[in-house]
Amino acid sequence: MSETTNTEPTNPESTTAVPEPSSEFEQYKLSEKWLKRFKLLKNLGADSQSMFSIMKTPEFKGLSNSERISVSLNFFVLFFGPLYYLIKKMWMKAGFIIASIWVFNGLLYLVQGLLGFQFPSVIFWVVPNVICAQMACHDYYKHVTAEEKIWPQVPEFFKKPVGIISYLVVALVFLMVIATLSTV
């Protein structure tokens, strides 16, 4: 057999016609944008670290600005907050975030009432949405690749649907009571 009739490439890496990011994550049927994010997150150690830990690493700081932004800031979440989590079917995380936002807002109302100071209303949604926007890509990565329902750091009670539902109810009642008391 001559070299000209050999149709098999000698370098197995050159046979890949699909861009490298998709090879490892192609089973998830994601867009090229998400495949690139997943590849970056995997290389940064997203399987074993939180997003906030990743953001402190030299590897993260060595990325280009566009790469850093692509994995650490999701602009849709910046505007839609936990609704984005619902759209991506991360129900338990969405419930936990919504309840936490209600508690945060209740505490802001409480501080306003105690200090007689009025926070700008934008504070009530910007702070939680910025935090969500920073976590969203990593959370989606963990949801898809590890089927993570809720963060491992939360107490056991919140790792069950009844815990999330209870937290939502208690947080809503807390917010309603504080908001009612602050208007009196």
PDB file of C-alpha atoms in Angstrom:
ATOM      1  CA  MET A   1       0.000   0.000   0.000  1.00  0.00           C
ATOM      2  CA  SER A   2       1.506   3.326  -1.008  1.00  0.00           C
ATOM      3  CA  GLU A   3       1.369   6.492   1.039  1.00  0.00           C
ATOM      4  CA  THR A   4      -0.896   8.166  -1.500  1.00  0.00           C
ATOM      5  CA  THR A   5      -3.610   5.535  -1.156  1.00  0.00           C
ATOM      6  CA  ASN A   6      -3.655   5.595   2.638  1.00  0.00           C
ATOM      7  CA  THR A   7      -6.755   7.600   3.588  1.00  0.00           C
ATOM      8  CA  GLU A   8      -6.316   7.305   7.349  1.00  0.00           C
ATOM      9  CA  PRO A   9      -4.648  10.317   8.959  1.00  0.00           C
ATOM     10  CA  THR A  10      -1.585   9.584  11.037  1.00  0.00           C
ATOM     11  CA  ASN A  11      -2.452  12.154  13.711  1.00  0.00           C
ATOM     12  CA  PRO A  12      -5.673  11.199  15.544  1.00  0.00           C
ATOM     13  CA  GLU A  13      -6.136  14.782  16.834  1.00  0.00           C
ATOM     14  CA  SER A  14      -6.374  16.112  13.281  1.00  0.00           C
ATOM     15  CA  THR A  15      -9.468  13.974  12.551  1.00  0.00           C
ATOM     16  CA  THR A  16     -11.676  16.213  14.637  1.00  0.00           C
ATOM     17  CA  ALA A  17     -13.661  18.507  12.367  1.00  0.00           C
ATOM     18  CA  VAL A  18     -15.684  19.877  15.265  1.00  0.00           C
ATOM     19  CA  PRO A  19     -14.047  22.558  17.442  1.00  0.00           C
ATOM     20  CA  GLU A  20     -12.308  21.196  20.522  1.00  0.00           C
ATOM     21  CA  PRO A  21     -14.781  22.514  23.126  1.00  0.00           C
ATOM     22  CA  SER A  22     -17.594  20.363  21.778  1.00  0.00           C
ATOM     23  CA  SER A  23     -15.757  17.040  21.855  1.00  0.00           C
ATOM     24  CA  GLU A  24     -15.950  16.574  25.610  1.00  0.00           C
ATOM     25  CA  PHE A  25     -19.417  18.059  26.080  1.00  0.00           C
ATOM     26  CA  GLU A  26     -21.161  17.156  22.816  1.00  0.00           C
ATOM     27  CA  GLN A  27     -23.463  14.723  24.631  1.00  0.00           C
ATOM     28  CA  TYR A  28     -25.209  17.690  26.261  1.00  0.00           C
ATOM     29  CA  LYS A  29     -26.411  19.178  22.952  1.00  0.00           C
ATOM     30  CA  LEU A  30     -25.452  22.753  23.805  1.00  0.00           C
ATOM     31  CA  SER A  31     -24.760  25.763  21.621  1.00  0.00           C
ATOM     32  CA  GLU A  32     -21.167  26.548  20.664  1.00  0.00           C
ATOM     33  CA  LYS A  33     -21.205  29.458  23.110  1.00  0.00           C
ATOM     34  CA  TRP A  34     -22.096  27.157  26.019  1.00  0.00           C
ATOM     35  CA  LEU A  35     -19.631  24.517  24.839  1.00  0.00           C
ATOM     36  CA  LYS A  36     -16.834  27.082  24.994  1.00  0.00           C
ATOM     37  CA  ARG A  37     -17.954  28.196  28.454  1.00  0.00           C
ATOM     38  CA  PHE A  38     -18.065  24.597  29.656  1.00  0.00           C
ATOM     39  CA  LYS A  39     -14.550  23.941  28.336  1.00  0.00           C
ATOM     40  CA  LEU A  40     -13.235  27.069  30.090  1.00  0.00           C
ATOM     41  CA  LEU A  41     -15.015  26.188  33.336  1.00  0.00           C
ATOM     42  CA  LYS A  42     -13.696  22.618  33.232  1.00  0.00           C
ATOM     43  CA  ASN A  43     -10.139  23.896  32.693  1.00  0.00           C
ATOM     44  CA  LEU A  44     -10.559  26.324  35.595  1.00  0.00           C
ATOM     45  CA  GLY A  45     -11.573  23.528  37.964  1.00  0.00           C
ATOM     46  CA  ALA A  46     -15.336  24.071  38.094  1.00  0.00           C
ATOM     47  CA  ASP A  47     -15.867  20.418  38.974  1.00  0.00           C
ATOM     48  CA  SER A  48     -14.334  20.937  42.405  1.00  0.00           C
ATOM     49  CA  GLN A  49     -14.583  24.685  43.160  1.00  0.00           C
ATOM     50  CA  SER A  50     -17.235  27.352  43.482  1.00  0.00           C
ATOM     51  CA  MET A  51     -17.323  30.232  41.010  1.00  0.00           C
ATOM     52  CA  PHE A  52     -16.124  32.660  43.656  1.00  0.00           C
ATOM     53  CA  SER A  53     -13.120  30.407  44.386  1.00  0.00           C
ATOM     54  CA  ILE A  54     -12.361  30.125  40.675  1.00  0.00           C
ATOM     55  CA  MET A  55     -12.406  33.916  40.306  1.00  0.00           C
ATOM     56  CA  LYS A  56      -9.505  34.159  42.780  1.00  0.00           C
ATOM     57  CA  THR A  57      -7.211  31.748  40.917  1.00  0.00           C
ATOM     58  CA  PRO A  58      -4.261  32.816  38.749  1.00  0.00           C
ATOM     59  CA  GLU A  59      -5.708  30.720  35.915  1.00  0.00           C
ATOM     60  CA  PHE A  60      -8.887  32.804  35.914  1.00  0.00           C
ATOM     61  CA  LYS A  61      -6.921  36.042  36.108  1.00  0.00           C
ATOM     62  CA  GLY A  62      -4.831  34.851  33.156  1.00  0.00           C
ATOM     63  CA  LEU A  63      -7.852  34.598  30.862  1.00  0.00           C
ATOM     64  CA  SER A  64      -8.658  37.319  28.371  1.00  0.00           C
ATOM     65  CA  ASN A  65     -11.316  39.831  29.412  1.00  0.00           C
ATOM     66  CA  SER A  66     -13.899  38.290  27.087  1.00  0.00           C
ATOM     67  CA  GLU A  67     -13.206  34.779  28.449  1.00  0.00           C
ATOM     68  CA  ARG A  68     -13.470  35.987  32.054  1.00  0.00           C
ATOM     69  CA  ILE A  69     -16.745  37.739  31.325  1.00  0.00           C
ATOM     70  CA  SER A  70     -18.157  34.761  29.419  1.00  0.00           C
ATOM     71  CA  VAL A  71     -17.798  32.426  32.432  1.00  0.00           C
ATOM     72  CA  SER A  72     -18.329  34.864  35.292  1.00  0.00           C
ATOM     73  CA  LEU A  73     -21.089  37.210  34.169  1.00  0.00           C
ATOM     74  CA  ASN A  74     -24.292  36.163  32.455  1.00  0.00           C
ATOM     75  CA  PHE A  75     -26.020  39.282  31.165  1.00  0.00           C
ATOM     76  CA  PHE A  76     -29.455  37.625  30.850  1.00  0.00           C
ATOM     77  CA  VAL A  77     -29.345  36.796  34.545  1.00  0.00           C
ATOM     78  CA  LEU A  78     -28.342  40.349  35.333  1.00  0.00           C
ATOM     79  CA  PHE A  79     -31.766  41.434  34.116  1.00  0.00           C
ATOM     80  CA  PHE A  80     -33.915  38.389  34.864  1.00  0.00           C
ATOM     81  CA  GLY A  81     -32.282  37.066  38.045  1.00  0.00           C
ATOM     82  CA  PRO A  82     -33.679  33.814  39.376  1.00  0.00           C
ATOM     83  CA  LEU A  83     -36.183  33.573  36.500  1.00  0.00           C
ATOM     84  CA  TYR A  84     -33.225  32.515  34.368  1.00  0.00           C
ATOM     85  CA  TYR A  85     -32.631  29.633  36.777  1.00  0.00           C
ATOM     86  CA  LEU A  86     -36.257  28.575  36.290  1.00  0.00           C
ATOM     87  CA  ILE A  87     -35.874  28.721  32.513  1.00  0.00           C
ATOM     88  CA  LYS A  88     -32.774  26.515  32.720  1.00  0.00           C
ATOM     89  CA  LYS A  89     -34.708  24.059  34.961  1.00  0.00           C
ATOM     90  CA  MET A  90     -32.603  24.641  38.051  1.00  0.00           C
ATOM     91  CA  TRP A  91     -35.727  24.627  40.250  1.00  0.00           C
ATOM     92  CA  MET A  92     -34.200  24.145  43.665  1.00  0.00           C
ATOM     93  CA  LYS A  93     -31.510  26.778  43.155  1.00  0.00           C
ATOM     94  CA  ALA A  94     -34.141  29.174  41.801  1.00  0.00           C
ATOM     95  CA  GLY A  95     -36.343  28.600  44.845  1.00  0.00           C
ATOM     96  CA  PHE A  96     -33.438  29.091  47.222  1.00  0.00           C
ATOM     97  CA  ILE A  97     -32.373  32.288  45.443  1.00  0.00           C
ATOM     98  CA  ILE A  98     -35.904  33.707  45.392  1.00  0.00           C
ATOM     99  CA  ALA A  99     -36.345  33.015  49.102  1.00  0.00           C
ATOM    100  CA  SER A 100     -32.924  34.536  49.832  1.00  0.00           C
ATOM    101  CA  ILE A 101     -33.859  37.654  47.863  1.00  0.00           C
ATOM    102  CA  TRP A 102     -37.042  37.967  49.915  1.00  0.00           C
ATOM    103  CA  VAL A 103     -35.030  37.688  53.133  1.00  0.00           C
ATOM    104  CA  PHE A 104     -32.493  40.222  51.813  1.00  0.00           C
ATOM    105  CA  ASN A 105     -35.277  42.638  50.884  1.00  0.00           C
ATOM    106  CA  GLY A 106     -36.965  42.108  54.252  1.00  0.00           C
ATOM    107  CA  LEU A 107     -33.707  42.923  56.011  1.00  0.00           C
ATOM    108  CA  LEU A 108     -33.300  46.068  53.900  1.00  0.00           C
ATOM    109  CA  TYR A 109     -36.842  47.143  54.866  1.00  0.00           C
ATOM    110  CA  LEU A 110     -35.988  46.444  58.507  1.00  0.00           C
ATOM    111  CA  VAL A 111     -32.791  48.527  58.339  1.00  0.00           C
ATOM    112  CA  GLN A 112     -34.685  51.335  56.620  1.00  0.00           C
ATOM    113  CA  GLY A 113     -37.314  51.300  59.357  1.00  0.00           C
ATOM    114  CA  LEU A 114     -34.766  51.234  62.175  1.00  0.00           C
ATOM    115  CA  LEU A 115     -32.513  53.938  60.751  1.00  0.00           C
ATOM    116  CA  GLY A 116     -35.207  56.062  59.160  1.00  0.00           C
ATOM    117  CA  PHE A 117     -33.189  55.958  55.979  1.00  0.00           C
ATOM    118  CA  GLN A 118     -34.561  55.174  52.504  1.00  0.00           C
ATOM    119  CA  PHE A 119     -32.428  52.981  50.233  1.00  0.00           C
ATOM    120  CA  PRO A 120     -32.708  53.607  46.505  1.00  0.00           C
ATOM    121  CA  SER A 121     -35.183  51.057  45.173  1.00  0.00           C
ATOM    122  CA  VAL A 122     -32.670  49.759  42.643  1.00  0.00           C
ATOM    123  CA  ILE A 123     -30.670  48.215  45.549  1.00  0.00           C
ATOM    124  CA  PHE A 124     -33.486  45.748  46.185  1.00  0.00           C
ATOM    125  CA  TRP A 125     -32.952  43.966  42.872  1.00  0.00           C
ATOM    126  CA  VAL A 126     -29.495  44.937  41.575  1.00  0.00           C
ATOM    127  CA  VAL A 127     -27.452  43.328  44.363  1.00  0.00           C
ATOM    128  CA  PRO A 128     -29.181  39.910  44.162  1.00  0.00           C
ATOM    129  CA  ASN A 129     -29.147  39.919  40.352  1.00  0.00           C
ATOM    130  CA  VAL A 130     -25.436  40.742  40.174  1.00  0.00           C
ATOM    131  CA  ILE A 131     -24.681  37.835  42.503  1.00  0.00           C
ATOM    132  CA  CYS A 132     -26.910  35.537  40.425  1.00  0.00           C
ATOM    133  CA  ALA A 133     -25.271  36.742  37.202  1.00  0.00           C
ATOM    134  CA  GLN A 134     -21.843  35.832  38.579  1.00  0.00           C
ATOM    135  CA  MET A 135     -22.919  32.335  39.621  1.00  0.00           C
ATOM    136  CA  ALA A 136     -25.219  31.395  36.722  1.00  0.00           C
ATOM    137  CA  CYS A 137     -22.733  29.951  34.208  1.00  0.00           C
ATOM    138  CA  HIS A 138     -21.010  27.852  36.851  1.00  0.00           C
ATOM    139  CA  ASP A 139     -24.361  26.731  38.261  1.00  0.00           C
ATOM    140  CA  TYR A 140     -25.589  25.712  34.819  1.00  0.00           C
ATOM    141  CA  TYR A 141     -22.321  23.838  34.201  1.00  0.00           C
ATOM    142  CA  LYS A 142     -22.790  21.897  37.447  1.00  0.00           C
ATOM    143  CA  HIS A 143     -26.499  21.332  36.683  1.00  0.00           C
ATOM    144  CA  VAL A 144     -25.727  19.834  33.281  1.00  0.00           C
ATOM    145  CA  THR A 145     -22.492  17.939  33.954  1.00  0.00           C
ATOM    146  CA  ALA A 146     -23.022  16.768  37.547  1.00  0.00           C
ATOM    147  CA  GLU A 147     -26.831  17.014  37.795  1.00  0.00           C
ATOM    148  CA  GLU A 148     -26.361  19.270  40.813  1.00  0.00           C
ATOM    149  CA  LYS A 149     -29.757  20.299  42.204  1.00  0.00           C
ATOM    150  CA  ILE A 150     -28.555  22.588  44.998  1.00  0.00           C
ATOM    151  CA  TRP A 151     -25.160  23.773  46.160  1.00  0.00           C
ATOM    152  CA  PRO A 152     -23.320  21.255  48.364  1.00  0.00           C
ATOM    153  CA  GLN A 153     -22.548  23.993  50.932  1.00  0.00           C
ATOM    154  CA  VAL A 154     -26.168  24.571  51.953  1.00  0.00           C
ATOM    155  CA  PRO A 155     -27.509  22.799  55.060  1.00  0.00           C
ATOM    156  CA  GLU A 156     -29.085  19.362  54.532  1.00  0.00           C
ATOM    157  CA  PHE A 157     -32.574  20.721  55.159  1.00  0.00           C
ATOM    158  CA  PHE A 158     -32.400  22.751  51.915  1.00  0.00           C
ATOM    159  CA  LYS A 159     -31.325  19.765  49.828  1.00  0.00           C
ATOM    160  CA  LYS A 160     -34.884  18.449  49.765  1.00  0.00           C
ATOM    161  CA  PRO A 161     -37.838  20.042  47.958  1.00  0.00           C
ATOM    162  CA  VAL A 162     -39.728  20.393  51.261  1.00  0.00           C
ATOM    163  CA  GLY A 163     -36.822  22.442  52.631  1.00  0.00           C
ATOM    164  CA  ILE A 164     -36.879  24.823  49.677  1.00  0.00           C
ATOM    165  CA  ILE A 165     -40.668  25.168  49.803  1.00  0.00           C
ATOM    166  CA  SER A 166     -40.537  25.828  53.552  1.00  0.00           C
ATOM    167  CA  TYR A 167     -37.819  28.432  53.041  1.00  0.00           C
ATOM    168  CA  LEU A 168     -39.916  30.134  50.351  1.00  0.00           C
ATOM    169  CA  VAL A 169     -42.990  30.274  52.614  1.00  0.00           C
ATOM    170  CA  VAL A 170     -41.076  31.528  55.657  1.00  0.00           C
ATOM    171  CA  ALA A 171     -39.166  34.105  53.576  1.00  0.00           C
ATOM    172  CA  LEU A 172     -42.370  35.412  51.989  1.00  0.00           C
ATOM    173  CA  VAL A 173     -44.098  35.707  55.363  1.00  0.00           C
ATOM    174  CA  PHE A 174     -41.018  37.469  56.782  1.00  0.00           C
ATOM    175  CA  LEU A 175     -40.961  39.930  53.879  1.00  0.00           C
ATOM    176  CA  MET A 176     -44.694  40.631  54.144  1.00  0.00           C
ATOM    177  CA  VAL A 177     -44.540  41.180  57.922  1.00  0.00           C
ATOM    178  CA  ILE A 178     -41.518  43.497  57.677  1.00  0.00           C
ATOM    179  CA  ALA A 179     -42.997  45.426  54.746  1.00  0.00           C
ATOM    180  CA  THR A 180     -46.289  45.818  56.625  1.00  0.00           C
ATOM    181  CA  LEU A 181     -44.571  46.968  59.815  1.00  0.00           C
ATOM    182  CA  SER A 182     -42.375  49.431  57.955  1.00  0.00           C
ATOM    183  CA  THR A 183     -45.377  51.134  56.353  1.00  0.00           C
ATOM    184  CA  VAL A 184     -47.200  51.601  59.670  1.00  0.00           C
TER     185      VAL A 184
END
